[in-house]
CSV table of C-alpha atoms and ligand atoms in Angstrom, one decimal:
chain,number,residue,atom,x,y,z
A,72,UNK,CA,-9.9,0.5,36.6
A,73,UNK,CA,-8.5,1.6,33.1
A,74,UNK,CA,-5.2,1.7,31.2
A,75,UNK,CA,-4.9,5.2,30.0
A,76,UNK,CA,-2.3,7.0,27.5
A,77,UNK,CA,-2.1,10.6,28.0
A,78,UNK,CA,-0.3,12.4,25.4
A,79,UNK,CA,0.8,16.3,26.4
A,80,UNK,CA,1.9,18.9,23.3
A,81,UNK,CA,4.4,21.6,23.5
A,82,UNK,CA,2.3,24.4,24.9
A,83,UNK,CA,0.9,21.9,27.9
A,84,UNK,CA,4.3,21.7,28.9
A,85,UNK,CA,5.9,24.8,28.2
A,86,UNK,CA,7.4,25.8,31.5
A,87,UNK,CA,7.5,24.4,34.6
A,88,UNK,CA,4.3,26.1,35.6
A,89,UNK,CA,2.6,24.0,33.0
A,90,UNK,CA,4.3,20.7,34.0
A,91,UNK,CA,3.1,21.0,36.9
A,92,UNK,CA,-0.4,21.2,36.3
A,93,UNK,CA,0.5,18.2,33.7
A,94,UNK,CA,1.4,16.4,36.7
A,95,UNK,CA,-1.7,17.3,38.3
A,96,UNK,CA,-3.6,15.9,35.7
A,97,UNK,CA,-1.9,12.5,36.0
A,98,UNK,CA,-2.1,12.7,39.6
A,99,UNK,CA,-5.9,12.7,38.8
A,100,UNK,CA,-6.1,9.7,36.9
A,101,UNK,CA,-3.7,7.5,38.9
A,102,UNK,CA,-5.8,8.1,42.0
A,103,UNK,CA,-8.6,7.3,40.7
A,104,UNK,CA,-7.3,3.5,40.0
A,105,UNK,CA,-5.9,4.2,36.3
A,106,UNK,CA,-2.7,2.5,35.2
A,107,UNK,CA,-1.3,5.7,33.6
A,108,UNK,CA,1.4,6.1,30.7
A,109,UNK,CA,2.0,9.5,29.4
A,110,UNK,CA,4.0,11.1,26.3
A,111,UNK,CA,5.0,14.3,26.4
A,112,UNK,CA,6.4,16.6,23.7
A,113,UNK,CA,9.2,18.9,24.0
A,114,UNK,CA,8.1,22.4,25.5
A,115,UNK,CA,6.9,24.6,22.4
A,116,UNK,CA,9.0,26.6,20.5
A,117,UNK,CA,12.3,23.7,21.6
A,118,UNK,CA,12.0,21.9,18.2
A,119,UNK,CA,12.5,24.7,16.1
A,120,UNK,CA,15.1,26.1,17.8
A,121,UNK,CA,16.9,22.8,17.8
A,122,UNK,CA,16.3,22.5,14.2
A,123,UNK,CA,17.4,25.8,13.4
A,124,UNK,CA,20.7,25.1,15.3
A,125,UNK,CA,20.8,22.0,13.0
A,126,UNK,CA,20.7,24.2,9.9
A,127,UNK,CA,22.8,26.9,11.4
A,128,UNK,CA,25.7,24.3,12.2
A,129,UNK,CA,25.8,23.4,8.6
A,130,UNK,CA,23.1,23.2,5.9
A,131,UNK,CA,23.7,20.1,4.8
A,132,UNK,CA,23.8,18.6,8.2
A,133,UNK,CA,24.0,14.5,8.7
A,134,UNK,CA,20.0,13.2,9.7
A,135,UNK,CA,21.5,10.7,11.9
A,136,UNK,CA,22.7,13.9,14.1
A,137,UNK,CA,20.0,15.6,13.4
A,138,UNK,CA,18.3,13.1,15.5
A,139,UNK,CA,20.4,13.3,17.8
A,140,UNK,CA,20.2,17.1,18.7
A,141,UNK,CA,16.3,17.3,17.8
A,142,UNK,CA,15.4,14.2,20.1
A,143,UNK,CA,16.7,16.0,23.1
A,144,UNK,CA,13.7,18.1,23.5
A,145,UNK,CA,11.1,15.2,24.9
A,146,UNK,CA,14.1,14.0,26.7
A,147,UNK,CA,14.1,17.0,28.9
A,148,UNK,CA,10.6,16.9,29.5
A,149,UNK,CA,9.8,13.6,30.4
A,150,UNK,CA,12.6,14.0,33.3
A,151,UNK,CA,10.6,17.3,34.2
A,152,UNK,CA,7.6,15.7,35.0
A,153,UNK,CA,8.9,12.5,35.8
A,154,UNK,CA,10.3,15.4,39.3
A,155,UNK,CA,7.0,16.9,39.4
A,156,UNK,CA,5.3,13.5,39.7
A,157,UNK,CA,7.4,12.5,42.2
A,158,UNK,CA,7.2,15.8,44.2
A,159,UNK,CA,3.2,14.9,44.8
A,160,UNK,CA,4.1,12.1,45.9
A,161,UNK,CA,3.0,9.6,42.3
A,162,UNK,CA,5.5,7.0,41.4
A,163,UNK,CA,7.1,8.2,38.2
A,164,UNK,CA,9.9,6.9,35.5
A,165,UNK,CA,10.9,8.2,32.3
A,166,UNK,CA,11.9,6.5,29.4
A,167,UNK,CA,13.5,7.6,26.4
A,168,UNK,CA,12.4,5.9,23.2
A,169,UNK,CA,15.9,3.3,22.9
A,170,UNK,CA,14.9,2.5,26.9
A,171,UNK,CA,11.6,1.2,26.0
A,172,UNK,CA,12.8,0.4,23.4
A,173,UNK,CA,10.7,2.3,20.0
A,174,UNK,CA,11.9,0.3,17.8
A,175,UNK,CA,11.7,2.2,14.1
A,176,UNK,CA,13.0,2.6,10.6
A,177,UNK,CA,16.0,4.2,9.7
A,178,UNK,CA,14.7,7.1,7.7
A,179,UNK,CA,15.9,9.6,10.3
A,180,UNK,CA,13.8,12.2,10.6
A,181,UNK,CA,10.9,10.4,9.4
A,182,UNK,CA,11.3,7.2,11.1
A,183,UNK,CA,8.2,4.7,10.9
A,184,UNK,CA,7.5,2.9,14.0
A,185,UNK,CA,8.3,-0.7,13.6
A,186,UNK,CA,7.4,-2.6,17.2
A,187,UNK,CA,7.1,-1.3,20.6
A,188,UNK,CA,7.8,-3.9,23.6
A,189,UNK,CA,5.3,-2.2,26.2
A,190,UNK,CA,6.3,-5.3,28.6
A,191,UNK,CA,8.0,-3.7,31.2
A,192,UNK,CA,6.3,-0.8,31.5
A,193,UNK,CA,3.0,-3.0,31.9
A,194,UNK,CA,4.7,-5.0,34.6
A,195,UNK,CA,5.8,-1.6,36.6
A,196,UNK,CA,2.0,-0.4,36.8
A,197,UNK,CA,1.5,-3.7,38.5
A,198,UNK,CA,4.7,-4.5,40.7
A,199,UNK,CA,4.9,-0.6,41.7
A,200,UNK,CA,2.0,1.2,40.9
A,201,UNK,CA,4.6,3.6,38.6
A,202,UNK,CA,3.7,5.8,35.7
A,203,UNK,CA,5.5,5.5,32.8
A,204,UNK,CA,6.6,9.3,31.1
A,205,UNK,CA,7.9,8.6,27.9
A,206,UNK,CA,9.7,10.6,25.3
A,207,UNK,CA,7.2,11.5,22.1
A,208,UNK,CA,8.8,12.2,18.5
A,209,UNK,CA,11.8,9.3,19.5
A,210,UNK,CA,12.8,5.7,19.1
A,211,UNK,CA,16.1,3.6,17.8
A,212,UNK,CA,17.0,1.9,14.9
A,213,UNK,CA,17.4,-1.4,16.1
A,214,UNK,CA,20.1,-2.5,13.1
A,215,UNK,CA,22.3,0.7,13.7
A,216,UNK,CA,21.3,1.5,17.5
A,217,UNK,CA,20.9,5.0,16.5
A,218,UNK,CA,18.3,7.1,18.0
A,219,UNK,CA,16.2,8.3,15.0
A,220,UNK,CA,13.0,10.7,15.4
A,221,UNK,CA,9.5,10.3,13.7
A,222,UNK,CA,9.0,13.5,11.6
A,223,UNK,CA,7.1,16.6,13.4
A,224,UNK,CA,4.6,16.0,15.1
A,225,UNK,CA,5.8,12.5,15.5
A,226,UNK,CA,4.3,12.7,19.4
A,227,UNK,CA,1.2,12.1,18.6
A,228,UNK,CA,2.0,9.1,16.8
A,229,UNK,CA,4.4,7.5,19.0
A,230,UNK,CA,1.4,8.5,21.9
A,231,UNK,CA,-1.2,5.8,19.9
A,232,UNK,CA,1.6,3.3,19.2
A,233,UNK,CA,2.2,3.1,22.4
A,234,UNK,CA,-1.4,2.9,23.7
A,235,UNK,CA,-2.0,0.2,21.1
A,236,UNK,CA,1.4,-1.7,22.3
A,237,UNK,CA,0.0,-1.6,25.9
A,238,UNK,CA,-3.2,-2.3,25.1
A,239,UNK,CA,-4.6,0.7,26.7
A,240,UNK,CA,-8.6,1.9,26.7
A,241,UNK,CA,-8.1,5.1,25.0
A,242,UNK,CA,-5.5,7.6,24.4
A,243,UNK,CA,-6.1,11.1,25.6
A,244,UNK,CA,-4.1,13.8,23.8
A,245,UNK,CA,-4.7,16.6,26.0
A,246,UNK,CA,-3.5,20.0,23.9
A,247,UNK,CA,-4.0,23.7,23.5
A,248,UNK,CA,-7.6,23.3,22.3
A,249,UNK,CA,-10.8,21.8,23.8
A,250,UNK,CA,-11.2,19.2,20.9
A,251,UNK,CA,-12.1,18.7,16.9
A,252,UNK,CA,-13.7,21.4,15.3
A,253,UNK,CA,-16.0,21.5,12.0
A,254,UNK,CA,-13.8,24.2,10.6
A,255,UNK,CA,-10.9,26.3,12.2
A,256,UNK,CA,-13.1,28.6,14.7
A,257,UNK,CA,-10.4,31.3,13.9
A,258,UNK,CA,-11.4,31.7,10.8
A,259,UNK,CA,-15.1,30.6,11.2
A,260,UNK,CA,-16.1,31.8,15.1
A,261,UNK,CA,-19.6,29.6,14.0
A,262,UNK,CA,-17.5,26.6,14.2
A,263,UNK,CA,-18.8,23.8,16.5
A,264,UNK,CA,-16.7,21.2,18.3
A,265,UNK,CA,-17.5,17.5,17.4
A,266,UNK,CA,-18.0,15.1,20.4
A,267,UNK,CA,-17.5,12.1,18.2
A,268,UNK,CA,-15.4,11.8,14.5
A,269,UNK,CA,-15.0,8.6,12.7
A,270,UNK,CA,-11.3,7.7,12.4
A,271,UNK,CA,-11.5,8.1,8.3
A,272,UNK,CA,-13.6,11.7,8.6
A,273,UNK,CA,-10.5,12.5,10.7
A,274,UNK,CA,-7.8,11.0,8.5
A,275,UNK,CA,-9.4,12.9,5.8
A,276,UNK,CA,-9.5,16.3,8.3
A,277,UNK,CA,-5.8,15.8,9.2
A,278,UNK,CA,-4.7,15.1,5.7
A,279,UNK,CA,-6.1,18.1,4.3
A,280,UNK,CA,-5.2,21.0,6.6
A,281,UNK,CA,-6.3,20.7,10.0
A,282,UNK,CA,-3.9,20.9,12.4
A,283,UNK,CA,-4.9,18.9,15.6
A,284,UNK,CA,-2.8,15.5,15.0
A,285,UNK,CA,-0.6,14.2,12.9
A,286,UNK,CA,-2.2,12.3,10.1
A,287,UNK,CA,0.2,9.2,11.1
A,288,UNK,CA,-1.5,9.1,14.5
A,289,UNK,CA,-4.9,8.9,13.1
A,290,UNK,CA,-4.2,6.0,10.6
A,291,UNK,CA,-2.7,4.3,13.4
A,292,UNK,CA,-6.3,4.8,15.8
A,293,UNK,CA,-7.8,3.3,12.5
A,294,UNK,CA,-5.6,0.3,12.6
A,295,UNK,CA,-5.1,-1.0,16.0
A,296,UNK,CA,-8.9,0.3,16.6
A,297,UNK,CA,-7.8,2.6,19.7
A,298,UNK,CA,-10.2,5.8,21.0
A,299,UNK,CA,-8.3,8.5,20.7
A,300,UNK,CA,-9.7,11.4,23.0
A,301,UNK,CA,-8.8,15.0,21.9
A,302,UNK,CA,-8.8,17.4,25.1
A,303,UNK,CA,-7.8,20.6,26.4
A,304,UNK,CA,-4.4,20.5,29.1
A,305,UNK,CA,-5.6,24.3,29.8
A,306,UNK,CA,-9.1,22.5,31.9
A,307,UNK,CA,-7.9,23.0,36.0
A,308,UNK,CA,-7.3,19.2,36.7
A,309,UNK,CA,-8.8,19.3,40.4
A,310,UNK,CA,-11.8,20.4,38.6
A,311,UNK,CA,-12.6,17.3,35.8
A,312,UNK,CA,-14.3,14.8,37.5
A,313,UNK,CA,-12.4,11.4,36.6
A,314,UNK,CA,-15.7,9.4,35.8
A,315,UNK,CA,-17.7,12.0,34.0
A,316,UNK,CA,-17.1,12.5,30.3
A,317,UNK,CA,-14.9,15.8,29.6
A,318,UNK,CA,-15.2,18.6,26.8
A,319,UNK,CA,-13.5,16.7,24.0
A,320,UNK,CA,-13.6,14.8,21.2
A,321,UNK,CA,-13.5,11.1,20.9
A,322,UNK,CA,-12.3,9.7,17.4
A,323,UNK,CA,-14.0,6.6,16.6
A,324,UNK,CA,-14.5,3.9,14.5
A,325,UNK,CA,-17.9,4.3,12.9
A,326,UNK,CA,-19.8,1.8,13.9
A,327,UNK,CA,-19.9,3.8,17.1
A,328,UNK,CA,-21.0,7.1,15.9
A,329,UNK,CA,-25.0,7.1,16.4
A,330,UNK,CA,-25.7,9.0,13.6
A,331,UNK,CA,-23.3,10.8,10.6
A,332,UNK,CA,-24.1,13.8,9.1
A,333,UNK,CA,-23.4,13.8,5.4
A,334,UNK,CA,-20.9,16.8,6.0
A,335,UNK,CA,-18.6,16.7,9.0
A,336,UNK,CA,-16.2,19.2,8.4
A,337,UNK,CA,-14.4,21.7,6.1
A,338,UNK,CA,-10.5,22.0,6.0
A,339,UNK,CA,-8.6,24.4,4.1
A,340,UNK,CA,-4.6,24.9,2.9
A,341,UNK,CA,-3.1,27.8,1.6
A,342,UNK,CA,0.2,25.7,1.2
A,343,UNK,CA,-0.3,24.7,-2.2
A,344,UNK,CA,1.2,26.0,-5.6
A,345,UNK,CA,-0.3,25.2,-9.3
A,346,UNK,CA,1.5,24.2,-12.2
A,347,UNK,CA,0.3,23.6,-16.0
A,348,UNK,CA,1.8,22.3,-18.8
A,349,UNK,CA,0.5,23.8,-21.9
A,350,UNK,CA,0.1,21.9,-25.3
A,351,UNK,CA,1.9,18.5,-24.2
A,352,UNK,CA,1.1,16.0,-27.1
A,353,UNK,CA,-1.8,13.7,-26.2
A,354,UNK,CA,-0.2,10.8,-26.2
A,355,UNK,CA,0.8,7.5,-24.2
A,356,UNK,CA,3.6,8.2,-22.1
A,357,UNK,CA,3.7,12.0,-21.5
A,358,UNK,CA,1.8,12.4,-18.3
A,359,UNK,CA,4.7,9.8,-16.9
A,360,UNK,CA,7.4,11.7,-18.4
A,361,UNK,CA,5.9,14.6,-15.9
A,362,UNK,CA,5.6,12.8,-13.1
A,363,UNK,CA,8.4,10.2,-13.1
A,364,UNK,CA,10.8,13.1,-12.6
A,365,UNK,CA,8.6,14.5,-9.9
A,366,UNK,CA,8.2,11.3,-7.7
A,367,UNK,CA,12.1,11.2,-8.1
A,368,UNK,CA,12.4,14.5,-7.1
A,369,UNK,CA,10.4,13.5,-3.9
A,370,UNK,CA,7.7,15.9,-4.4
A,371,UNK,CA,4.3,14.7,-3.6
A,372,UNK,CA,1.4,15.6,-6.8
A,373,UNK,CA,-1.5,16.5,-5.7
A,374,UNK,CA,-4.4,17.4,-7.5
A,375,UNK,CA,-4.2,16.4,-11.2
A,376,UNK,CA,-6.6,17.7,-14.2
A,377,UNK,CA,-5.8,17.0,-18.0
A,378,UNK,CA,-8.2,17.9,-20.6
A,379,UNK,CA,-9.3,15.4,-23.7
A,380,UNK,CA,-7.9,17.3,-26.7
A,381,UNK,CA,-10.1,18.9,-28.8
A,382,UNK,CA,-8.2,18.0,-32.2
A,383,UNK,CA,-6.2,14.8,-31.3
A,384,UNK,CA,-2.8,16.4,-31.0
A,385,UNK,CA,-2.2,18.1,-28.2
A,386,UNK,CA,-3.9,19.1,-24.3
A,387,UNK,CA,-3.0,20.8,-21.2
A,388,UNK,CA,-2.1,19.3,-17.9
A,389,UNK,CA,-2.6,21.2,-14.4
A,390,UNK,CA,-1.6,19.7,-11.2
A,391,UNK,CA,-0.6,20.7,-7.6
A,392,UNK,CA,2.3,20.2,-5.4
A,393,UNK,CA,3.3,21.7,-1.4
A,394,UNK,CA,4.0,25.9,-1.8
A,395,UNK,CA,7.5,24.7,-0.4
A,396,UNK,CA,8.3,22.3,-3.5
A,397,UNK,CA,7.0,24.7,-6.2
A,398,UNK,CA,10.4,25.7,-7.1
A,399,UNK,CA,11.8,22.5,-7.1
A,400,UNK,CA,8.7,21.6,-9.5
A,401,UNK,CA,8.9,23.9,-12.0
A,402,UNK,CA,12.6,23.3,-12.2
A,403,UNK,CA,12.1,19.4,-12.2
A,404,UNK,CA,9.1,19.8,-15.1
A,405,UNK,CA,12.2,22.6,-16.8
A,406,UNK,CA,14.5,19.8,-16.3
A,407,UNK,CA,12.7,17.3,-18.9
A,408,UNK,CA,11.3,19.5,-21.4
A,409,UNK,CA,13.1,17.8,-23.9
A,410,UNK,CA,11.2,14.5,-22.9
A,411,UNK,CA,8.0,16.0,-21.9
A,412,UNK,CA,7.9,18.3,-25.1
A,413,UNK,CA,5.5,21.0,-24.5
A,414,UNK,CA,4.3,24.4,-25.4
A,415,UNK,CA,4.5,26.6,-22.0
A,416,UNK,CA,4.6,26.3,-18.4
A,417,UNK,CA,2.0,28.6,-16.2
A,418,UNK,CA,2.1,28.7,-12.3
A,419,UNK,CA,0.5,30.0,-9.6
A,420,UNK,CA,1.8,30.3,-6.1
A,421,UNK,CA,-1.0,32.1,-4.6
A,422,UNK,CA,-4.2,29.2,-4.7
A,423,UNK,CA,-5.7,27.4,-1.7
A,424,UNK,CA,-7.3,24.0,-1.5
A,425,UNK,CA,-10.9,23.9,0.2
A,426,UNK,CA,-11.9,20.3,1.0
A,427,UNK,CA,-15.3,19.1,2.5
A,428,UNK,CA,-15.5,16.1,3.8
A,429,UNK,CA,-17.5,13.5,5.4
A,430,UNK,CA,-18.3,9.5,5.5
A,431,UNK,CA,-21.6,10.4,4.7
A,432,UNK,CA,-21.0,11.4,1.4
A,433,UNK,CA,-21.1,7.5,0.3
A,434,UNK,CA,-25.0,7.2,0.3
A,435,UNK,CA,-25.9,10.9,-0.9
A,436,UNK,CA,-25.7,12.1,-4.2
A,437,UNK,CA,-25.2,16.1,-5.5
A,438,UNK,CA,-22.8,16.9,-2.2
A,439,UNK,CA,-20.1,18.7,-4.0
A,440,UNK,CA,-23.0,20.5,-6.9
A,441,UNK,CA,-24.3,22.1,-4.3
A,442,UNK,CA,-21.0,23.7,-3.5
A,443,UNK,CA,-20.1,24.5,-6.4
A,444,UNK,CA,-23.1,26.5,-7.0
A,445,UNK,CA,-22.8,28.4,-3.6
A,446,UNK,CA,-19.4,29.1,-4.9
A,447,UNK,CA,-19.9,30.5,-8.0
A,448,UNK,CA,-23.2,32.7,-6.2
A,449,UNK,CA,-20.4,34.5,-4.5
A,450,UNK,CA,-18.3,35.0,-7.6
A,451,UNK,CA,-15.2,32.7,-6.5
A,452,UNK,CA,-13.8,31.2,-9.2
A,453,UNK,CA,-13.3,26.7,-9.3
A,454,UNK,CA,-9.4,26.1,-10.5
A,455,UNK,CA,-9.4,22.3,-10.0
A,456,UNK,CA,-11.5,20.1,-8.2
A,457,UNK,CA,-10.8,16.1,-7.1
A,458,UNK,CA,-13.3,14.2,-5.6
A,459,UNK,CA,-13.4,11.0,-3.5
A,460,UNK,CA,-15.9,8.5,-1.6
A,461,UNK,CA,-15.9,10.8,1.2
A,462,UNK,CA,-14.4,14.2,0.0
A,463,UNK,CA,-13.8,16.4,-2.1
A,464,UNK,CA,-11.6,19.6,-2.7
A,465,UNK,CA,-12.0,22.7,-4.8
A,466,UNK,CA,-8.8,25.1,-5.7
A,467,UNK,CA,-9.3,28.4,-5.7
A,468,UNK,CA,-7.1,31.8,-5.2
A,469,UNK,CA,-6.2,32.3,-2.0
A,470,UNK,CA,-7.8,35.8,-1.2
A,471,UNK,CA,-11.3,33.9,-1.3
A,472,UNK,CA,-10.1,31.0,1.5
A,473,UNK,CA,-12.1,32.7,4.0
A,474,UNK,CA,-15.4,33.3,2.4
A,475,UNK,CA,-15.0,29.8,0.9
A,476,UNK,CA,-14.6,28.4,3.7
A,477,UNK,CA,-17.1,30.6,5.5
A,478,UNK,CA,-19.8,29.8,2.9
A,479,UNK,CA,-19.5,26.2,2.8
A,480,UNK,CA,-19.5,26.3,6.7
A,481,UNK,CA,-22.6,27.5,6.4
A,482,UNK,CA,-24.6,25.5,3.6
A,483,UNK,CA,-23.6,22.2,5.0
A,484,UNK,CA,-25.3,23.0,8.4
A,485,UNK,CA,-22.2,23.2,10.3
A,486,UNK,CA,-22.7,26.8,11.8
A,487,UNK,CA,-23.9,26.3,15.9
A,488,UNK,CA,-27.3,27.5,16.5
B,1078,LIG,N1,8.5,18.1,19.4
B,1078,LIG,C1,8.2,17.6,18.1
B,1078,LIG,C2,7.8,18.6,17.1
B,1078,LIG,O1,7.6,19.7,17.5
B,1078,LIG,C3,7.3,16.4,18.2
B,1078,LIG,C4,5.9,16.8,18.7
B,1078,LIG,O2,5.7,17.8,19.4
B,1078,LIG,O3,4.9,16.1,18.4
B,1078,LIG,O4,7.6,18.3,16.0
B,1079,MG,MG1,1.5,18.5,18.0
């Protein structure tokens, strides 16, 4: 016997249809002998159209209310399949996140988990054999009582949380795919699924453009050291045998990964905008005058290149920020000219970031030379590149994403036979 989370996205439960089979695949589990707490999103599309309804009741809405309205969504679906768990006969609760209680932050809309006292829900899988079905994206501010939500996404995160406060085996976060791929297979159909990532190959993956989980759940696997299984909900539940391992992938520390290949994946953004600042004076204190303003403005920098003048006096500085700030950016940088004292300002909206990545890099030298070269072979042109221990990430236009991405694919060894 086990303690499992199972964590259900928006398109696993977006009808009733689809809870249903959810409820089949808990069914599955609790008989055979699993305590069983699940976390369910609000059906797809519900978030969006609560935010918009947020925005459309006044722009400059209150967060606190925000919360209020966008929390609703899980709400609704954990009583859904809290019914359809009881219609086959499984003893079911829900639990919205103040219940449990999710104890978080007060940054509404962005709340950070803070504790989570999984006590009574461990004591119902013993007195009562009852699975708990708990609200994702939600929890309260203990100091206000207001319910606050954890940014989008956020189910994924409160899913590990809670597996880590409940001390569970593993936490399954069944979705609309069959697991981690080494590239988006839309865009590279020779992209193979991984059965095991290490949790910082992942982190790195989430952080920079892959869309599976939200980066916050992944640092939290790290942390509390808890499995996190990526599956499909779309398998037919009757189907999985409960003691055999399913398609999927498991994200794991690394000391259980057998072997690591020096590449374990490729992400890619096309979110990102460039900014330079021509001819700033190349002195102490002007590269803070840029970026003070920008951390105030709340805008996260990126990539960052600044050449060593050639005669002393003056150099350019390129850096990146989200497409959606870029405006905000270049009015922020137009804002302190006067401080900043520089020449020009050039931007680009249309660039993409291409980021290889994997733990393996640490013992191999000439990883990223080797791309570069395949790069230039098919004439796509290098804006920017940052490196790390385990990454690294190459800006180029846009238009060449694909072929980028397509090409690195295929000289790291990724492509399946
Ligand atoms: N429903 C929320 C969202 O769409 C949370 C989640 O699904 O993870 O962002
Ligand atoms: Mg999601």
């Amino acid at each position: 016997m086990g303690r499992l989370v199972m964590k259900f996205g928006g398109t696993s439960v977006a009808n009733i249809e689809r809870i249903r089979n959810v409820a089949r695949h808990v069914k599955r589990e609790v008989d055979a002998g699993h305590e069983v707490a699940v976390v369910v999103s609000a059906m797809s599309g519900k978030t969006n159209e609560l935010v918009a309804w947020c925005r459309d009741a006044s722009p400059m809405h209150d967060a606190r209310e925000y919360d209020a309205v966008v929390a609703s969504g899980e709400q609704v679906t954990s009583g859904l399949l809290a019914i359809a768990l009881q219609a086959l006969g499984v003893q079911a609760r829900s639990w919205q996140g103040w219940q449990i209680p999710i104890k978080t932050s007060d940054a509404h809309a962005s709340a950070r988990i803070l504790d989570i006292d999984g006590g009574e829900i461990v004591k119902r899988f013993a007195d009562r054999k009852e699975v708990a079905v708990i609200a994702g994206f939600q929890g309260i501010n203990p100091q206000t009582g207001r319910i606050t939500t954890l940014g989008r996404g956020g189910s994924d995160t409160s899913a590990v949380a809670i597996a880590a406060a409940i001390k569970a085996d593993r936490c399954d976060i069944y979705t609309d795919v069959d697991g981690v791929y080494t590239t988006d297979p839309r865009i590279v159909p020779k992209a193979r699924r991984l059965d095991k990532i290490a949790f910082e190959d992942m982190l790195e993956l989430a952080s920079l453009g892959a869309k599976v989980l939200q980066v916050r759940s992944v640092e939290l696997g790290m942390v509390h050291n808890m499995p996190i299984f990526v599956r499909s909900s779309f398998d037919e539940p009757d189907a999985i045998d409960p003691h055999a391992t399913p398609p999927g992938t498991l994200i794991c520390s690394e000391e259980e990964m057998m072997e690591s290949h020096v590449v374990t994946g490729i992400a890619f953004s096309k979110d990102e905008a460039q900014i330079s600042v021509r001819q700033i004076e190349d002195k102490p204190g002007v590269a803070a005058a840029i970026f003070v303003p920008l951390a105030s403005a709340n805008i996260n920098v990126d990539m960052i290149v600044q050449n060593v003048s050639e005669d002393g006096k003056t150099t350019d500085l390129t850096f990146t920020v989200p497409a959606a700030d870029f405006d905000r950016a270049k009015e922020t940088i137009a804002a302190a000219r006067d401080k900043i004292g520089y020449a020009r300002l050039d931007s680009a909206g249309d660039v993409a970031k291409v980021s290889v990545i994997g733990s393996g890099m640490r013992s191999h030298a000439g990883i990223a030379a080797k791309a570069f070269a395949a790069l230039a072979e098919r004439g796509i042109n290098i804006r920017a590149i940052t490196t790390s221990e385990i990454k690294f990430s190459v800006l180029i236009d846009t238009a060449y994403t694909e072929l980028a991405v397509r090409t690195l694919h295929s000289l790291y060894g990724l492509d399946k036979a």
